[in-house]
Tab-separated table of C-alpha atoms in Angstrom:
chain	number	residue	atom	x	y	z
A	205	MET	CA	-16.022	-158.098	18.167
A	206	SER	CA	-17.543	-155.396	19.058
A	207	THR	CA	-14.777	-152.740	17.854
A	208	THR	CA	-16.579	-149.359	17.448
A	209	TYR	CA	-15.808	-147.882	13.620
A	210	ASN	CA	-16.096	-143.927	13.680
A	211	GLU	CA	-18.512	-143.946	16.485
A	212	ALA	CA	-19.021	-140.135	15.747
A	213	ALA	CA	-20.389	-140.405	12.632
A	214	PRO	CA	-23.173	-137.812	11.775
A	215	ALA	CA	-26.340	-138.930	10.841
A	216	ALA	CA	-26.685	-140.306	7.398
A	217	PRO	CA	-28.803	-137.910	4.700
A	218	THR	CA	-32.266	-139.829	4.179
A	219	ASN	CA	-33.751	-140.659	0.972
A	220	SER	CA	-37.413	-139.907	-0.087
A	221	THR	CA	-40.391	-142.309	-0.734
A	222	SER	CA	-40.458	-140.871	-3.869
A	223	ARG	CA	-36.856	-141.276	-4.654
A	224	VAL	CA	-36.540	-144.623	-3.488
A	225	ALA	CA	-39.625	-145.973	-5.155
A	226	THR	CA	-38.313	-144.183	-8.661
A	227	ALA	CA	-34.478	-145.466	-8.393
A	228	SER	CA	-35.904	-148.713	-7.710
A	229	ILE	CA	-38.818	-148.982	-10.390
A	230	ILE	CA	-36.697	-147.187	-12.937
A	231	GLY	CA	-33.161	-149.116	-12.676
A	232	THR	CA	-34.801	-152.697	-12.921
A	233	ALA	CA	-37.288	-151.769	-15.199
A	234	ILE	CA	-34.291	-150.790	-17.615
A	235	GLU	CA	-32.340	-153.531	-16.198
A	236	PHE	CA	-35.112	-156.409	-17.062
A	237	TYR	CA	-35.981	-154.625	-20.188
A	238	ASP	CA	-32.430	-155.437	-21.336
A	239	PHE	CA	-32.872	-158.807	-20.277
A	240	TYR	CA	-36.383	-159.521	-22.056
A	241	ILE	CA	-35.494	-158.200	-24.816
A	242	TYR	CA	-32.711	-160.964	-25.502
A	243	ALA	CA	-35.331	-163.376	-24.147
A	244	THR	CA	-37.869	-162.143	-26.859
A	245	ALA	CA	-35.168	-162.066	-29.714
A	246	ALA	CA	-33.988	-165.582	-29.167
A	247	ALA	CA	-37.352	-166.739	-29.511
A	248	LEU	CA	-38.092	-164.892	-32.603
A	249	VAL	CA	-34.715	-164.261	-34.441
A	250	ILE	CA	-31.351	-164.963	-32.796
A	251	GLY	CA	-30.998	-168.710	-34.212
A	252	PRO	CA	-31.368	-167.480	-37.959
A	253	VAL	CA	-29.196	-164.163	-37.390
A	254	PHE	CA	-26.056	-166.074	-35.355
A	255	PHE	CA	-26.980	-169.677	-36.176
A	256	PRO	CA	-27.796	-170.030	-39.948
A	257	GLN	CA	-26.161	-172.957	-40.728
A	258	SER	CA	-28.322	-175.279	-38.561
A	259	SER	CA	-32.115	-176.436	-39.039
A	260	GLY	CA	-34.946	-174.645	-37.617
A	261	THR	CA	-35.026	-176.712	-34.385
A	262	ALA	CA	-31.029	-176.711	-33.640
A	263	GLN	CA	-31.387	-172.780	-34.285
A	264	MET	CA	-33.972	-172.346	-31.611
A	265	LEU	CA	-32.132	-174.536	-29.032
A	266	ALA	CA	-28.995	-172.969	-29.435
A	267	ALA	CA	-30.493	-169.617	-29.357
A	268	PHE	CA	-31.807	-170.917	-25.785
A	269	LEU	CA	-28.643	-172.043	-24.788
A	270	THR	CA	-27.377	-168.214	-25.191
A	271	PHE	CA	-30.158	-167.241	-23.334
A	272	GLY	CA	-29.119	-169.425	-20.619
A	273	ILE	CA	-25.413	-168.536	-20.365
A	274	ALA	CA	-26.245	-164.982	-18.654
A	275	PHE	CA	-27.783	-167.114	-15.483
A	276	ILE	CA	-24.818	-169.119	-15.452
A	277	ALA	CA	-22.979	-165.503	-15.153
A	278	ARG	CA	-25.600	-164.200	-12.462
A	279	PRO	CA	-23.989	-165.988	-9.559
A	280	LEU	CA	-20.675	-164.501	-10.448
A	281	GLY	CA	-22.232	-161.275	-10.977
A	282	SER	CA	-23.791	-161.783	-7.557
A	283	ALA	CA	-20.516	-162.104	-5.858
A	284	LEU	CA	-18.552	-159.291	-7.454
A	285	PHE	CA	-21.154	-156.647	-6.948
A	286	GLY	CA	-22.187	-157.910	-3.661
A	287	HIS	CA	-18.428	-157.977	-2.719
A	288	PHE	CA	-18.755	-153.676	-3.078
A	289	GLY	CA	-22.145	-153.645	-2.360
A	290	ASP	CA	-21.461	-154.934	1.508
A	291	ARG	CA	-18.138	-152.784	1.722
A	292	ILE	CA	-18.288	-149.877	-0.361
A	293	GLY	CA	-21.991	-149.014	-0.465
A	294	ARG	CA	-25.303	-149.788	-2.442
A	295	LYS	CA	-25.342	-146.803	-4.374
A	296	SER	CA	-21.920	-147.267	-5.909
A	297	THR	CA	-22.602	-150.824	-6.929
A	298	LEU	CA	-25.918	-149.978	-8.359
A	299	VAL	CA	-24.501	-147.588	-10.707
A	300	ALA	CA	-21.852	-149.922	-11.924
A	301	SER	CA	-24.378	-152.961	-12.269
A	302	LEU	CA	-26.562	-151.045	-14.630
A	303	LEU	CA	-24.052	-149.155	-16.361
A	304	LEU	CA	-22.497	-152.926	-17.435
A	305	MET	CA	-25.613	-154.178	-18.172
A	306	GLY	CA	-26.476	-151.253	-20.745
A	307	VAL	CA	-23.080	-151.764	-22.288
A	308	CYS	CA	-23.674	-154.966	-23.210
A	309	THR	CA	-26.921	-154.760	-24.410
A	310	THR	CA	-25.961	-152.017	-26.872
A	311	LEU	CA	-23.019	-153.954	-28.145
A	312	ILE	CA	-25.315	-157.183	-28.903
A	313	GLY	CA	-27.503	-154.359	-31.280
A	314	LEU	CA	-24.124	-153.499	-33.209
A	315	LEU	CA	-23.259	-156.844	-33.465
A	316	PRO	CA	-22.824	-158.564	-36.885
A	317	GLY	CA	-24.005	-161.830	-37.458
A	318	TYR	CA	-22.819	-164.966	-38.672
A	319	ASP	CA	-23.296	-164.313	-42.244
A	320	THR	CA	-20.732	-161.168	-42.165
A	321	ILE	CA	-18.202	-162.314	-39.621
A	322	GLY	CA	-18.717	-166.016	-39.245
A	323	ALA	CA	-17.712	-167.662	-36.066
A	324	TRP	CA	-16.784	-164.884	-34.081
A	325	ALA	CA	-20.361	-163.656	-34.296
A	326	PRO	CA	-21.932	-166.579	-31.837
A	327	ILE	CA	-18.761	-166.149	-29.745
A	328	LEU	CA	-18.799	-162.559	-29.277
A	329	LEU	CA	-23.030	-162.897	-28.694
A	330	CYS	CA	-21.820	-165.239	-25.763
A	331	VAL	CA	-19.380	-163.093	-24.632
A	332	LEU	CA	-21.746	-160.061	-24.217
A	333	ARG	CA	-24.607	-162.063	-23.009
A	334	PHE	CA	-22.348	-163.162	-20.304
A	335	GLY	CA	-21.432	-159.670	-19.636
A	336	GLN	CA	-25.088	-159.048	-19.278
A	337	GLY	CA	-25.902	-161.602	-16.604
A	338	LEU	CA	-22.924	-160.201	-14.662
A	339	GLY	CA	-24.675	-156.680	-14.766
A	340	LEU	CA	-28.305	-158.252	-13.916
A	341	GLY	CA	-26.502	-160.695	-10.804
A	342	GLY	CA	-25.383	-157.267	-8.804
A	343	GLU	CA	-28.978	-155.262	-10.337
A	344	TRP	CA	-32.009	-156.869	-8.160
A	345	GLY	CA	-30.079	-157.403	-5.118
A	346	GLY	CA	-28.917	-154.045	-4.940
A	347	ALA	CA	-32.371	-152.602	-5.760
A	348	ALA	CA	-33.984	-154.354	-3.359
A	349	LEU	CA	-31.851	-153.510	-0.599
A	350	LEU	CA	-31.966	-149.941	-1.673
A	351	ALA	CA	-35.631	-150.075	-0.958
A	352	THR	CA	-35.895	-152.287	1.901
A	353	GLU	CA	-33.308	-150.719	3.916
A	354	ASN	CA	-35.385	-146.942	3.315
A	355	ALA	CA	-38.661	-148.566	4.279
A	356	PRO	CA	-40.466	-147.721	7.654
A	357	LYS	CA	-41.366	-150.242	10.365
A	358	GLY	CA	-44.010	-152.318	8.831
A	359	LYS	CA	-43.951	-151.643	5.453
A	360	ARG	CA	-40.890	-153.429	4.014
A	361	ALA	CA	-42.539	-155.529	1.408
A	362	TRP	CA	-44.618	-152.758	0.496
A	363	PHE	CA	-41.107	-151.018	-0.238
A	364	GLY	CA	-39.514	-154.206	-1.184
A	365	MET	CA	-42.172	-154.451	-4.115
A	366	PHE	CA	-40.730	-151.351	-6.060
A	367	PRO	CA	-38.236	-153.434	-7.731
A	368	GLN	CA	-40.211	-156.248	-8.176
A	369	LEU	CA	-42.950	-153.899	-10.569
A	370	GLY	CA	-39.549	-153.079	-12.309
A	371	PRO	CA	-39.617	-156.506	-14.288
A	372	SER	CA	-43.349	-156.149	-15.343
A	373	ILE	CA	-42.621	-152.715	-16.530
A	374	GLY	CA	-39.418	-153.469	-18.729
A	375	PHE	CA	-41.210	-156.458	-19.954
A	376	LEU	CA	-44.113	-154.366	-20.880
A	377	ALA	CA	-41.901	-151.921	-22.864
A	378	ALA	CA	-39.468	-154.910	-24.457
A	379	ASN	CA	-42.433	-157.042	-25.737
A	380	GLY	CA	-44.441	-153.635	-27.141
A	381	LEU	CA	-41.384	-152.187	-29.016
A	382	PHE	CA	-41.264	-155.759	-30.543
A	383	LEU	CA	-44.801	-155.721	-31.182
A	384	ILE	CA	-44.487	-152.291	-32.874
A	385	LEU	CA	-41.630	-153.600	-35.062
A	386	ALA	CA	-43.532	-156.958	-35.867
A	387	MET	CA	-46.262	-154.699	-36.998
A	388	ASN	CA	-44.345	-152.149	-39.314
A	389	LEU	CA	-41.877	-154.266	-41.083
A	390	ASP	CA	-41.846	-157.579	-42.955
A	391	ASP	CA	-39.715	-160.613	-42.301
A	392	GLU	CA	-36.798	-160.036	-43.968
A	393	GLN	CA	-36.295	-155.997	-42.534
A	394	PHE	CA	-37.126	-157.246	-38.937
A	395	ARG	CA	-34.516	-160.260	-39.428
A	396	SER	CA	-31.587	-157.776	-41.003
A	397	TRP	CA	-32.031	-154.543	-38.818
A	398	GLY	CA	-35.258	-154.343	-36.999
A	399	TRP	CA	-34.639	-156.472	-33.759
A	400	ARG	CA	-31.421	-154.507	-33.042
A	401	ILE	CA	-33.573	-151.194	-32.356
A	402	PRO	CA	-34.758	-152.576	-29.147
A	403	PHE	CA	-30.992	-153.085	-28.073
A	404	LEU	CA	-29.565	-149.755	-28.790
A	405	LEU	CA	-32.321	-147.844	-27.442
A	406	SER	CA	-30.798	-149.215	-24.151
A	407	ALA	CA	-28.461	-146.525	-24.058
A	408	ALA	CA	-30.694	-143.548	-23.623
A	409	LEU	CA	-32.689	-145.724	-20.869
A	410	VAL	CA	-29.770	-146.307	-19.473
A	411	MET	CA	-28.551	-142.777	-19.013
A	412	VAL	CA	-32.003	-141.962	-17.381
A	413	GLY	CA	-31.503	-144.736	-14.789
A	414	LEU	CA	-27.792	-143.267	-14.170
A	415	TYR	CA	-29.303	-139.927	-13.405
A	416	ALA	CA	-31.869	-141.528	-10.952
A	417	ARG	CA	-29.719	-143.498	-8.925
A	418	LEU	CA	-26.544	-140.842	-8.915
A	419	LYS	CA	-29.122	-138.595	-6.935
A	420	LEU	CA	-29.400	-141.143	-4.489
A	421	HIS	CA	-28.104	-141.299	-0.454
A	422	GLU	CA	-26.661	-144.477	0.875
A	423	THR	CA	-29.154	-146.403	2.736
A	424	PRO	CA	-29.654	-145.460	6.483
A	425	VAL	CA	-28.790	-149.513	7.351
A	426	PHE	CA	-25.894	-149.530	5.340
A	427	ALA	CA	-24.560	-146.099	6.552
A	428	ASN	CA	-25.117	-147.113	10.485
A	429	ALA	CA	-23.494	-150.498	10.274
A	430	VAL	CA	-20.419	-148.746	8.609
A	431	ALA	CA	-20.634	-146.514	11.986
A	432	LYS	CA	-20.374	-149.048	14.022
A	433	GLU	CA	-17.675	-151.564	12.332
A	434	LYS	CA	-15.573	-152.255	9.582
A	435	PRO	CA	-17.270	-153.909	6.967
A	436	VAL	CA	-16.326	-157.420	6.152
A	437	LYS	CA	-13.273	-158.059	4.415
A	438	VAL	CA	-14.517	-161.371	1.888
A	439	PRO	CA	-18.664	-161.243	2.239
A	440	LEU	CA	-19.101	-164.290	0.078
A	441	VAL	CA	-16.568	-166.315	2.584
A	442	GLU	CA	-18.729	-165.320	5.638
A	443	LEU	CA	-22.158	-165.739	3.623
A	444	PHE	CA	-21.176	-169.254	2.952
A	445	SER	CA	-19.488	-170.405	6.237
A	446	GLN	CA	-22.164	-169.095	8.555
A	447	HIS	CA	-25.750	-168.353	6.334
A	448	TRP	CA	-25.439	-171.401	3.626
A	449	LEU	CA	-28.758	-172.630	4.752
A	450	GLN	CA	-30.670	-169.241	4.062
A	451	VAL	CA	-28.933	-169.178	0.626
A	452	LEU	CA	-29.986	-172.532	-0.148
A	453	LEU	CA	-33.536	-172.071	0.891
A	454	GLY	CA	-33.811	-168.027	-0.499
A	455	ALA	CA	-32.933	-169.893	-3.722
A	456	ALA	CA	-35.387	-172.701	-3.265
A	457	ALA	CA	-38.292	-170.213	-2.804
A	458	MET	CA	-37.200	-168.245	-6.098
A	459	VAL	CA	-37.440	-171.355	-8.267
A	460	VAL	CA	-41.042	-170.894	-8.792
A	461	CYS	CA	-41.148	-167.520	-10.076
A	462	TYR	CA	-38.499	-167.905	-12.448
A	463	ALA	CA	-39.818	-171.007	-13.940
A	464	LEU	CA	-43.282	-169.325	-14.150
A	465	PHE	CA	-42.076	-166.380	-15.830
A	466	TYR	CA	-39.686	-167.851	-18.624
A	467	ILE	CA	-42.161	-170.855	-19.629
A	468	THR	CA	-44.889	-168.356	-20.280
A	469	THR	CA	-42.921	-165.975	-22.254
A	470	ALA	CA	-39.657	-167.127	-23.997
A	471	PHE	CA	-41.044	-171.083	-24.361
A	472	SER	CA	-44.605	-169.920	-24.781
A	473	LEU	CA	-43.836	-167.304	-27.420
A	474	SER	CA	-41.749	-169.823	-29.678
A	475	TYR	CA	-44.185	-172.500	-29.259
A	476	GLY	CA	-47.365	-170.052	-30.138
A	477	VAL	CA	-45.675	-168.917	-33.196
A	478	SER	CA	-43.606	-172.099	-34.621
A	479	THR	CA	-46.644	-174.421	-33.541
A	480	LEU	CA	-49.730	-172.983	-32.822
A	481	GLY	CA	-49.692	-170.953	-35.953
A	482	TYR	CA	-49.736	-167.264	-33.937
A	483	SER	CA	-48.083	-164.661	-35.869
A	484	ARG	CA	-45.138	-162.757	-33.851
A	485	GLU	CA	-47.665	-159.488	-33.553
A	486	THR	CA	-50.926	-161.650	-32.194
A	487	PHE	CA	-48.782	-163.682	-29.500
A	488	LEU	CA	-46.982	-160.324	-28.276
A	489	ALA	CA	-49.883	-158.592	-27.601
A	490	LEU	CA	-51.146	-161.388	-25.740
A	491	LEU	CA	-48.299	-161.472	-23.622
A	492	CYS	CA	-48.509	-157.480	-23.013
A	493	PHE	CA	-51.947	-157.777	-21.955
A	494	ALA	CA	-51.039	-161.037	-19.572
A	495	VAL	CA	-48.114	-158.903	-18.121
A	496	LEU	CA	-50.666	-156.327	-16.540
A	497	PHE	CA	-51.902	-159.100	-14.226
A	498	MET	CA	-48.393	-159.743	-13.099
A	499	GLY	CA	-48.398	-156.027	-12.404
A	500	ALA	CA	-51.440	-156.094	-10.517
A	501	ALA	CA	-50.854	-159.147	-8.768
A	502	THR	CA	-47.603	-157.455	-7.491
A	503	PRO	CA	-48.931	-154.440	-5.155
A	504	LEU	CA	-51.697	-156.935	-4.015
A	505	ALA	CA	-48.987	-159.620	-2.690
A	506	ALA	CA	-46.526	-157.369	-1.121
A	507	LEU	CA	-49.707	-155.603	1.047
A	508	ALA	CA	-50.359	-158.861	1.890
A	509	SER	CA	-47.166	-159.814	3.103
A	510	ASP	CA	-46.870	-157.059	5.225
A	511	ARG	CA	-49.977	-158.015	6.747
A	512	TYR	CA	-49.819	-161.639	7.251
A	513	GLY	CA	-46.258	-162.419	6.431
A	514	ARG	CA	-44.244	-163.598	3.664
A	515	LYS	CA	-44.500	-167.274	4.155
A	516	PRO	CA	-48.118	-167.578	3.918
A	517	VAL	CA	-48.049	-165.604	0.740
A	518	LEU	CA	-45.603	-167.627	-0.844
A	519	ILE	CA	-47.042	-170.964	0.192
A	520	VAL	CA	-50.332	-170.200	-1.052
A	521	GLY	CA	-48.383	-168.798	-4.399
A	522	ALA	CA	-46.718	-172.313	-4.851
A	523	VAL	CA	-49.853	-174.356	-4.298
A	524	LEU	CA	-51.531	-172.458	-7.142
A	525	ALA	CA	-48.360	-172.868	-9.079
A	526	ILE	CA	-48.298	-176.166	-8.978
A	527	LEU	CA	-52.055	-176.787	-9.883
A	528	SER	CA	-51.887	-174.300	-12.846
A	529	GLY	CA	-48.970	-176.668	-14.178
A	530	PHE	CA	-51.918	-178.947	-15.140
A	531	THR	CA	-53.432	-176.336	-17.283
A	532	MET	CA	-50.895	-175.857	-19.593
A	533	GLU	CA	-51.784	-178.512	-22.012
A	534	PRO	CA	-55.752	-178.178	-22.062
A	535	LEU	CA	-55.649	-174.090	-22.346
A	536	LEU	CA	-52.827	-173.888	-24.903
A	537	THR	CA	-54.233	-176.807	-27.013
A	538	HIS	CA	-57.834	-175.693	-26.869
A	539	GLY	CA	-57.615	-174.058	-30.150
A	540	SER	CA	-59.225	-170.581	-29.195
A	541	THR	CA	-57.166	-167.605	-28.769
A	542	TRP	CA	-58.960	-166.696	-25.652
A	543	ALA	CA	-57.754	-170.315	-23.654
A	544	VAL	CA	-53.964	-169.003	-24.680
A	545	ALA	CA	-54.632	-165.885	-23.320
A	546	LEU	CA	-56.100	-167.120	-20.014
A	547	PHE	CA	-52.876	-169.618	-19.241
A	548	LEU	CA	-50.540	-166.546	-19.735
A	549	CYS	CA	-52.468	-164.427	-17.621
A	550	LEU	CA	-52.866	-166.982	-14.946
A	551	GLU	CA	-49.149	-167.743	-15.007
A	552	LEU	CA	-48.405	-164.168	-14.503
A	553	PHE	CA	-50.789	-163.172	-12.209
A	554	LEU	CA	-48.803	-166.288	-9.705
A	555	MET	CA	-45.582	-165.060	-11.093
A	556	GLY	CA	-46.777	-161.600	-9.694
A	557	VAL	CA	-48.140	-163.707	-6.313
A	558	THR	CA	-44.617	-165.606	-5.723
A	559	PHE	CA	-42.555	-162.947	-6.724
A	560	ALA	CA	-43.518	-159.547	-4.745
A	561	PRO	CA	-42.649	-161.089	-1.462
A	562	MET	CA	-39.238	-161.796	-2.373
A	563	GLY	CA	-38.247	-158.068	-2.220
A	564	ALA	CA	-38.410	-158.104	1.418
A	565	LEU	CA	-38.006	-161.893	2.178
A	566	LEU	CA	-34.432	-162.364	0.542
A	567	PRO	CA	-32.952	-159.151	2.052
A	568	GLU	CA	-34.570	-160.167	5.639
A	569	LEU	CA	-32.690	-163.348	5.385
A	570	PHE	CA	-29.141	-161.790	6.235
A	571	PRO	CA	-27.265	-159.373	8.363
A	572	THR	CA	-26.574	-156.083	6.971
A	573	ARG	CA	-22.701	-157.115	6.358
A	574	VAL	CA	-23.490	-159.554	3.999
A	575	ARG	CA	-26.926	-158.856	2.788
A	576	TYR	CA	-26.157	-157.673	-0.764
A	577	THR	CA	-24.221	-160.942	-1.250
A	578	GLY	CA	-26.810	-163.037	0.418
A	579	ALA	CA	-30.014	-161.728	-1.235
A	580	SER	CA	-28.377	-161.694	-4.951
A	581	ALA	CA	-26.573	-165.039	-4.495
A	582	ALA	CA	-29.825	-166.722	-3.427
A	583	TYR	CA	-31.970	-164.746	-6.256
A	584	ASN	CA	-29.701	-165.253	-9.099
A	585	LEU	CA	-29.011	-169.432	-7.804
A	586	GLY	CA	-32.558	-169.507	-7.994
A	587	GLY	CA	-32.310	-168.654	-11.773
A	588	ILE	CA	-29.783	-171.444	-12.568
A	589	VAL	CA	-32.441	-173.947	-11.399
A	590	GLY	CA	-35.841	-171.891	-12.584
A	591	ALA	CA	-34.646	-170.004	-15.715
A	592	SER	CA	-31.392	-170.637	-17.278
A	593	ALA	CA	-32.522	-174.123	-19.416
A	594	ALA	CA	-36.115	-173.523	-18.929
A	595	PRO	CA	-36.949	-172.716	-22.294
A	596	PHE	CA	-34.508	-175.300	-23.790
A	597	PHE	CA	-35.889	-178.208	-21.703
A	598	ALA	CA	-38.961	-177.147	-22.709
A	599	THR	CA	-38.321	-177.545	-25.894
A	600	LYS	CA	-37.141	-180.785	-25.497
A	601	LEU	CA	-39.862	-181.943	-23.442
A	602	VAL	CA	-42.429	-181.200	-25.408
A	603	ALA	CA	-40.433	-183.130	-28.509
A	604	MET	CA	-40.789	-186.064	-25.745
A	605	GLY	CA	-44.061	-185.967	-24.643
A	606	GLY	CA	-45.888	-182.946	-25.626
A	607	LEU	CA	-46.777	-179.916	-23.416
A	608	SER	CA	-48.130	-181.730	-20.148
A	609	TYR	CA	-44.287	-182.521	-19.755
A	610	VAL	CA	-43.751	-178.881	-19.959
A	611	GLY	CA	-46.505	-178.278	-17.154
A	612	GLY	CA	-45.100	-180.924	-15.400
A	613	TYR	CA	-41.689	-178.992	-14.998
A	614	VAL	CA	-43.802	-175.603	-14.010
A	615	SER	CA	-45.509	-177.929	-11.358
A	616	ALA	CA	-42.074	-179.591	-9.959
A	617	ALA	CA	-40.439	-176.106	-9.780
A	618	ALA	CA	-42.910	-174.871	-7.662
A	619	LEU	CA	-43.042	-177.915	-5.497
A	620	LEU	CA	-39.570	-177.080	-4.822
A	621	SER	CA	-40.679	-173.627	-3.560
A	622	LEU	CA	-43.159	-174.835	-2.004
A	623	ILE	CA	-40.920	-176.980	0.306
A	624	ALA	CA	-38.524	-174.339	0.437
A	625	GLY	CA	-41.650	-171.879	1.978
A	626	LEU	CA	-42.271	-174.414	4.321
A	627	CYS	CA	-38.613	-174.644	5.861
A	628	LEU	CA	-38.356	-171.202	6.200
A	629	LYS	CA	-38.785	-169.344	9.198
A	630	GLU	CA	-41.031	-166.108	9.021
A	631	THR	CA	-39.123	-163.119	8.154
A	632	ARG	CA	-41.336	-159.858	8.459
A	633	ASP	CA	-40.171	-158.999	12.348
A	634	ASN	CA	-36.556	-159.617	11.648
A	635	ASP	CA	-34.441	-156.385	12.399
A	636	LEU	CA	-32.667	-154.972	9.175
A	637	ASN	CA	-30.043	-153.175	11.402
A	638	ARG	CA	-28.280	-156.547	12.796
A	639	VAL	CA	-24.974	-157.201	11.737
A	640	ALA	CA	-24.387	-160.575	12.342
């Protein structure tokens, strides 16, 4: 069909590079701050507060299961927000996803524990956690499109890096805040009310993010597409009928990023405190230091992606991640803090290497008419495999065979992404203005 829709549409207003960078980074930083504070709380306090009738191990497993609920919701969020993002635009959808995430996070901070409202506490926690997943399901894809659809030729990976920096900033803010609380509160204070502070602060941070995003113009790529033809009625149907292979390969390529990150952070934090004997503040400080390596790797990998292509960077990162899985047991059981720090820095550096190209690669896999839905679906379906149950399974694997089994989990996830990377075609020269 070549019907012209609003042929005489005026030229769309453009966004400055600084505005695109600010809105992309601030939005994803806040969204991932919200998500990471739950991951940290799940490792430290969710079990005793919401599942106190269980044993310590059962509490930890239950907390990690609630952590995984959001990853089940994220593909649904991709479909919901992707539908509107491909039909009415990127800007409005990004504002809605940020608002949903912020409201759910703030309400978790206000939610009474099991001792106060009984079984309703874990039930409502799961509902709010599901809402967090819906919001985040629509966040990353929109932020990546905001960046790449405003990028000049030859710099899409560099612009796509902006939302990829958000997770490093959000993680540093989340763990930094928990570190401050751990240093200034005793265990009783932290468990009774201290852990709620990061959740309540989300309300203020969301207002900042909303201000940054409401000042944006629609992306020129989407505006031009709408000027040429009507948006597709049901993007999800077209996506899986015509582009299902790209969704599966994109999702598989993302698995290594999720496995590296959540095994290194949520699981390692729990294991370091409960088994290795580190205090909360010491291990949180180690993670805050290690995430700087993830932040440093992100722009380096983005530059390499623009110069050499997305595929070579992903392949090199996946191979190194496979090898890194074999370092987990010797480094974490070495008995020294520097060995633990080395492992955390290595894994998060590789997370940055494999994560950075995705800001450009996933949007480039799909035409404009289904790009929001497609990029979001691939990103979040990868999370089900690589992250939803990663801390839970890692806890089980330790009990079965020790840390070497968990390292094997990381290597297996990286192998899956390596296979996907080898199967993918290079996307660096794909035209983002294509509509089919």
